[in-house]
Amino acid sequence: MTKIESSSSLPLWQKVTAIALSTLISEDLACIAAGMLASKGAITFGWAIAASFLGIYIGDLALFVIGRIGGISLLRRLPFRWFIKEHQILQAENLFEEHGAKLIFSSRLLPGSRLPVYAAAGVLNYPFWRFALFMGIAGMLSAVILVYFSRKLGEVVFDWLRIYEAYAIPVFAVVLILVWGTVKLLEILATRRSRLEFLVRSRRSYQQFLALFSKS
């Protein structure tokens, strides 16, 4: 709390820069911190949103550019190969063409999915202007919602942050599972062939399960 109160004496540009840079570490927590600063009068609500959005927008565009410049070879390097495989990108190409906006918007609701989704958009040469537009709208909505509620809730957010810190490891594990599940789902839905193969494997597994159950 004392850190937030003491930040009131900092110049505006330092506050904006600090919030924007913080989004590179955690976009959500940076927006929450910006809302807390606004609730204490250390920064105006408008500047809190602007700083949060600036960091989000620049950081997400950077992921897209990295994917565009790095290409498919980027997926063979860490940390990208942890989240998405080269063949999954190729299979997801049609999915991006048909549902690119939905993927970009939904990635803001699923922590941990932004890096692979935005980098994949760059690798697949998704139109830059579309990405910039959709991501800008999604990023602005995210910043406004988080900053607004953090300012309104005030000190209650600190209680949530304490809970977050206490359960950070299990939450991180759940996020990894969700990201893995999302990637697998994209792989299944990418093409008609992948969907049919999934149905065949599922039916075969179900039949094997019935066979084992009948024997027991």
Tab-separated table of C-alpha atoms in Angstrom:
chain	number	residue	atom	x	y	z
A	1	MET	CA	0.000	0.000	0.000
A	2	THR	CA	2.794	2.443	0.873
A	3	LYS	CA	4.337	1.875	-2.562
A	4	ILE	CA	1.117	2.947	-4.246
A	5	GLU	CA	0.768	6.024	-2.073
A	6	SER	CA	4.409	7.032	-2.565
A	7	SER	CA	4.034	6.754	-6.348
A	8	SER	CA	1.778	9.833	-6.314
A	9	SER	CA	4.869	12.054	-6.274
A	10	LEU	CA	6.326	10.530	-9.450
A	11	PRO	CA	6.037	12.408	-12.755
A	12	LEU	CA	3.188	11.265	-15.005
A	13	TRP	CA	5.499	9.906	-17.684
A	14	GLN	CA	7.225	7.649	-15.150
A	15	LYS	CA	3.899	6.249	-13.962
A	16	VAL	CA	2.743	5.601	-17.531
A	17	THR	CA	6.071	4.006	-18.462
A	18	ALA	CA	6.094	1.800	-15.361
A	19	ILE	CA	2.558	0.531	-16.028
A	20	ALA	CA	3.252	-0.067	-19.724
A	21	LEU	CA	6.474	-1.978	-19.016
A	22	SER	CA	4.739	-4.014	-16.317
A	23	THR	CA	2.349	-5.429	-18.916
A	24	LEU	CA	5.322	-7.237	-20.471
A	25	ILE	CA	5.531	-9.286	-17.264
A	26	SER	CA	1.806	-9.714	-16.599
A	27	GLU	CA	-0.833	-7.786	-18.524
A	28	ASP	CA	-3.618	-8.581	-16.065
A	29	LEU	CA	-1.673	-7.660	-12.926
A	30	ALA	CA	-0.396	-4.461	-14.575
A	31	CYS	CA	-3.975	-3.395	-15.338
A	32	ILE	CA	-4.999	-4.201	-11.773
A	33	ALA	CA	-2.089	-2.134	-10.424
A	34	ALA	CA	-3.097	0.743	-12.722
A	35	GLY	CA	-6.630	0.576	-11.341
A	36	MET	CA	-5.276	0.652	-7.799
A	37	LEU	CA	-3.200	3.725	-8.621
A	38	ALA	CA	-6.316	5.401	-10.022
A	39	SER	CA	-8.324	4.510	-6.894
A	40	LYS	CA	-5.688	6.250	-4.746
A	41	GLY	CA	-5.544	9.311	-6.983
A	42	ALA	CA	-1.954	8.605	-8.018
A	43	ILE	CA	-3.013	8.697	-11.676
A	44	THR	CA	-6.214	9.574	-13.514
A	45	PHE	CA	-8.525	6.846	-14.747
A	46	GLY	CA	-7.913	7.843	-18.371
A	47	TRP	CA	-4.140	7.684	-18.063
A	48	ALA	CA	-4.365	4.354	-16.217
A	49	ILE	CA	-6.271	2.866	-19.160
A	50	ALA	CA	-4.000	4.514	-21.722
A	51	ALA	CA	-0.832	3.218	-20.042
A	52	SER	CA	-2.231	-0.298	-19.693
A	53	PHE	CA	-3.439	-0.405	-23.296
A	54	LEU	CA	-0.151	1.016	-24.607
A	55	GLY	CA	1.840	-1.771	-22.976
A	56	ILE	CA	-0.619	-4.468	-24.063
A	57	TYR	CA	-0.736	-3.232	-27.661
A	58	ILE	CA	3.012	-2.885	-28.121
A	59	GLY	CA	3.741	-6.231	-26.436
A	60	ASP	CA	1.175	-8.166	-28.473
A	61	LEU	CA	2.247	-6.541	-31.733
A	62	ALA	CA	5.816	-7.559	-30.878
A	63	LEU	CA	4.718	-11.213	-30.609
A	64	PHE	CA	3.088	-10.971	-34.031
A	65	VAL	CA	6.180	-9.363	-35.572
A	66	ILE	CA	8.448	-12.000	-34.000
A	67	GLY	CA	6.272	-14.698	-35.558
A	68	ARG	CA	6.270	-12.950	-38.931
A	69	ILE	CA	10.059	-12.494	-38.983
A	70	GLY	CA	10.934	-15.842	-37.410
A	71	GLY	CA	8.575	-17.912	-39.568
A	72	ILE	CA	8.196	-21.652	-39.137
A	73	SER	CA	11.757	-21.948	-37.842
A	74	LEU	CA	10.689	-19.904	-34.829
A	75	LEU	CA	8.575	-22.823	-33.623
A	76	ARG	CA	11.679	-24.978	-33.277
A	77	ARG	CA	13.047	-22.630	-30.614
A	78	LEU	CA	12.257	-22.121	-26.953
A	79	PRO	CA	9.854	-21.071	-25.517
A	80	PHE	CA	7.581	-21.327	-28.585
A	81	ARG	CA	8.059	-25.061	-29.116
A	82	TRP	CA	6.754	-25.656	-25.587
A	83	PHE	CA	3.352	-24.257	-26.508
A	84	ILE	CA	2.703	-25.129	-30.135
A	85	LYS	CA	4.139	-27.560	-32.661
A	86	GLU	CA	5.127	-26.907	-36.243
A	87	HIS	CA	2.578	-29.319	-37.746
A	88	GLN	CA	-0.170	-27.785	-35.611
A	89	ILE	CA	0.547	-24.372	-37.104
A	90	LEU	CA	0.233	-25.755	-40.612
A	91	GLN	CA	-3.042	-27.471	-39.742
A	92	ALA	CA	-4.400	-24.314	-38.110
A	93	GLU	CA	-3.850	-22.166	-41.193
A	94	ASN	CA	-7.412	-22.607	-42.491
A	95	LEU	CA	-8.786	-22.067	-39.002
A	96	PHE	CA	-6.999	-18.723	-38.773
A	97	GLU	CA	-8.310	-17.659	-42.175
A	98	GLU	CA	-11.915	-18.411	-41.214
A	99	HIS	CA	-11.920	-17.602	-37.495
A	100	GLY	CA	-8.903	-15.338	-36.952
A	101	ALA	CA	-10.860	-12.652	-35.102
A	102	LYS	CA	-12.456	-15.210	-32.758
A	103	LEU	CA	-9.066	-16.716	-31.930
A	104	ILE	CA	-7.555	-13.312	-31.189
A	105	PHE	CA	-10.470	-12.262	-28.970
A	106	SER	CA	-10.724	-15.589	-27.142
A	107	SER	CA	-6.992	-15.599	-26.402
A	108	ARG	CA	-7.498	-12.594	-24.129
A	109	LEU	CA	-9.822	-14.694	-21.973
A	110	LEU	CA	-7.379	-17.579	-21.644
A	111	PRO	CA	-4.161	-16.682	-19.780
A	112	GLY	CA	-1.092	-18.180	-21.366
A	113	SER	CA	-2.609	-18.532	-24.836
A	114	ARG	CA	-1.634	-15.101	-26.143
A	115	LEU	CA	1.971	-15.961	-26.888
A	116	PRO	CA	1.256	-19.020	-29.089
A	117	VAL	CA	-1.827	-17.494	-30.766
A	118	TYR	CA	-0.243	-14.131	-31.619
A	119	ALA	CA	3.054	-15.678	-32.690
A	120	ALA	CA	1.125	-18.198	-34.810
A	121	ALA	CA	-0.745	-15.337	-36.486
A	122	GLY	CA	2.597	-13.882	-37.538
A	123	VAL	CA	3.993	-17.211	-38.702
A	124	LEU	CA	0.910	-17.826	-40.857
A	125	ASN	CA	1.162	-14.346	-42.419
A	126	TYR	CA	-2.215	-13.322	-41.046
A	127	PRO	CA	-2.954	-9.794	-42.409
A	128	PHE	CA	-1.221	-7.294	-40.168
A	129	TRP	CA	-3.975	-4.686	-40.341
A	130	ARG	CA	-6.582	-7.257	-39.271
A	131	PHE	CA	-4.466	-8.415	-36.372
A	132	ALA	CA	-3.729	-4.847	-35.297
A	133	LEU	CA	-7.441	-3.950	-35.446
A	134	PHE	CA	-8.857	-7.029	-33.696
A	135	MET	CA	-6.114	-7.152	-31.097
A	136	GLY	CA	-6.454	-3.409	-30.489
A	137	ILE	CA	-10.191	-3.736	-29.797
A	138	ALA	CA	-9.680	-6.802	-27.593
A	139	GLY	CA	-6.766	-5.179	-25.760
A	140	MET	CA	-8.719	-1.979	-25.116
A	141	LEU	CA	-11.729	-3.883	-23.759
A	142	SER	CA	-9.455	-5.916	-21.514
A	143	ALA	CA	-7.673	-2.823	-20.198
A	144	VAL	CA	-10.890	-0.878	-19.582
A	145	ILE	CA	-12.609	-3.744	-17.748
A	146	LEU	CA	-9.650	-4.644	-15.516
A	147	VAL	CA	-8.690	-1.054	-14.686
A	148	TYR	CA	-12.306	-0.030	-14.058
A	149	PHE	CA	-13.133	-2.855	-11.664
A	150	SER	CA	-9.779	-2.566	-9.895
A	151	ARG	CA	-10.439	1.127	-9.286
A	152	LYS	CA	-13.972	0.434	-8.057
A	153	LEU	CA	-13.045	-2.452	-5.786
A	154	GLY	CA	-10.037	-0.660	-4.337
A	155	GLU	CA	-8.326	-2.490	-1.484
A	156	VAL	CA	-10.413	-5.635	-2.008
A	157	VAL	CA	-8.141	-6.384	-4.953
A	158	PHE	CA	-5.231	-6.833	-2.549
A	159	ASP	CA	-7.078	-9.729	-0.912
A	160	TRP	CA	-7.484	-11.322	-4.309
A	161	LEU	CA	-3.797	-10.794	-5.022
A	162	ARG	CA	-2.893	-12.566	-1.769
A	163	ILE	CA	-5.068	-15.514	-2.807
A	164	TYR	CA	-3.446	-15.449	-6.234
A	165	GLU	CA	0.027	-15.596	-4.690
A	166	ALA	CA	-1.015	-18.475	-2.410
A	167	TYR	CA	-2.311	-20.544	-5.319
A	168	ALA	CA	0.064	-19.318	-8.025
A	169	ILE	CA	1.696	-22.716	-8.645
A	170	PRO	CA	-1.514	-24.789	-8.983
A	171	VAL	CA	-3.085	-22.015	-11.061
A	172	PHE	CA	-0.062	-22.016	-13.351
A	173	ALA	CA	-0.381	-25.792	-13.730
A	174	VAL	CA	-4.069	-25.436	-14.619
A	175	VAL	CA	-3.227	-22.724	-17.156
A	176	LEU	CA	-0.672	-24.998	-18.814
A	177	ILE	CA	-3.280	-27.749	-19.054
A	178	LEU	CA	-5.802	-25.319	-20.543
A	179	VAL	CA	-3.275	-24.070	-23.087
A	180	TRP	CA	-2.361	-27.627	-24.025
A	181	GLY	CA	-6.055	-28.494	-24.358
A	182	THR	CA	-6.674	-25.432	-26.535
A	183	VAL	CA	-3.792	-26.307	-28.823
A	184	LYS	CA	-5.057	-29.876	-29.162
A	185	LEU	CA	-8.561	-28.621	-29.900
A	186	LEU	CA	-7.225	-26.317	-32.617
A	187	GLU	CA	-5.324	-29.247	-34.064
A	188	ILE	CA	-8.488	-31.383	-34.156
A	189	LEU	CA	-10.697	-28.661	-35.653
A	190	ALA	CA	-8.139	-27.425	-38.172
A	191	THR	CA	-9.110	-29.677	-41.096
A	192	ARG	CA	-11.822	-32.134	-42.057
A	193	ARG	CA	-9.275	-34.947	-42.070
A	194	SER	CA	-8.099	-34.182	-38.527
A	195	ARG	CA	-11.705	-34.163	-37.310
A	196	LEU	CA	-12.413	-37.532	-38.935
A	197	GLU	CA	-9.212	-39.026	-37.498
A	198	PHE	CA	-10.219	-37.819	-34.037
A	199	LEU	CA	-13.659	-39.432	-34.386
A	200	VAL	CA	-12.093	-42.717	-35.527
A	201	ARG	CA	-9.628	-42.738	-32.605
A	202	SER	CA	-12.388	-41.887	-30.139
A	203	ARG	CA	-14.624	-44.668	-31.442
A	204	ARG	CA	-11.756	-47.157	-31.330
A	205	SER	CA	-10.877	-46.185	-27.751
A	206	TYR	CA	-14.517	-46.490	-26.724
A	207	GLN	CA	-14.766	-49.958	-28.254
A	208	GLN	CA	-11.580	-51.051	-26.476
A	209	PHE	CA	-12.972	-49.747	-23.202
A	210	LEU	CA	-16.194	-51.702	-23.695
A	211	ALA	CA	-14.201	-54.822	-24.504
A	212	LEU	CA	-12.151	-54.518	-21.298
A	213	PHE	CA	-15.274	-53.806	-19.266
A	214	SER	CA	-17.090	-56.827	-20.675
A	215	LYS	CA	-14.147	-59.117	-19.831
A	216	SER	CA	-14.089	-57.946	-16.224
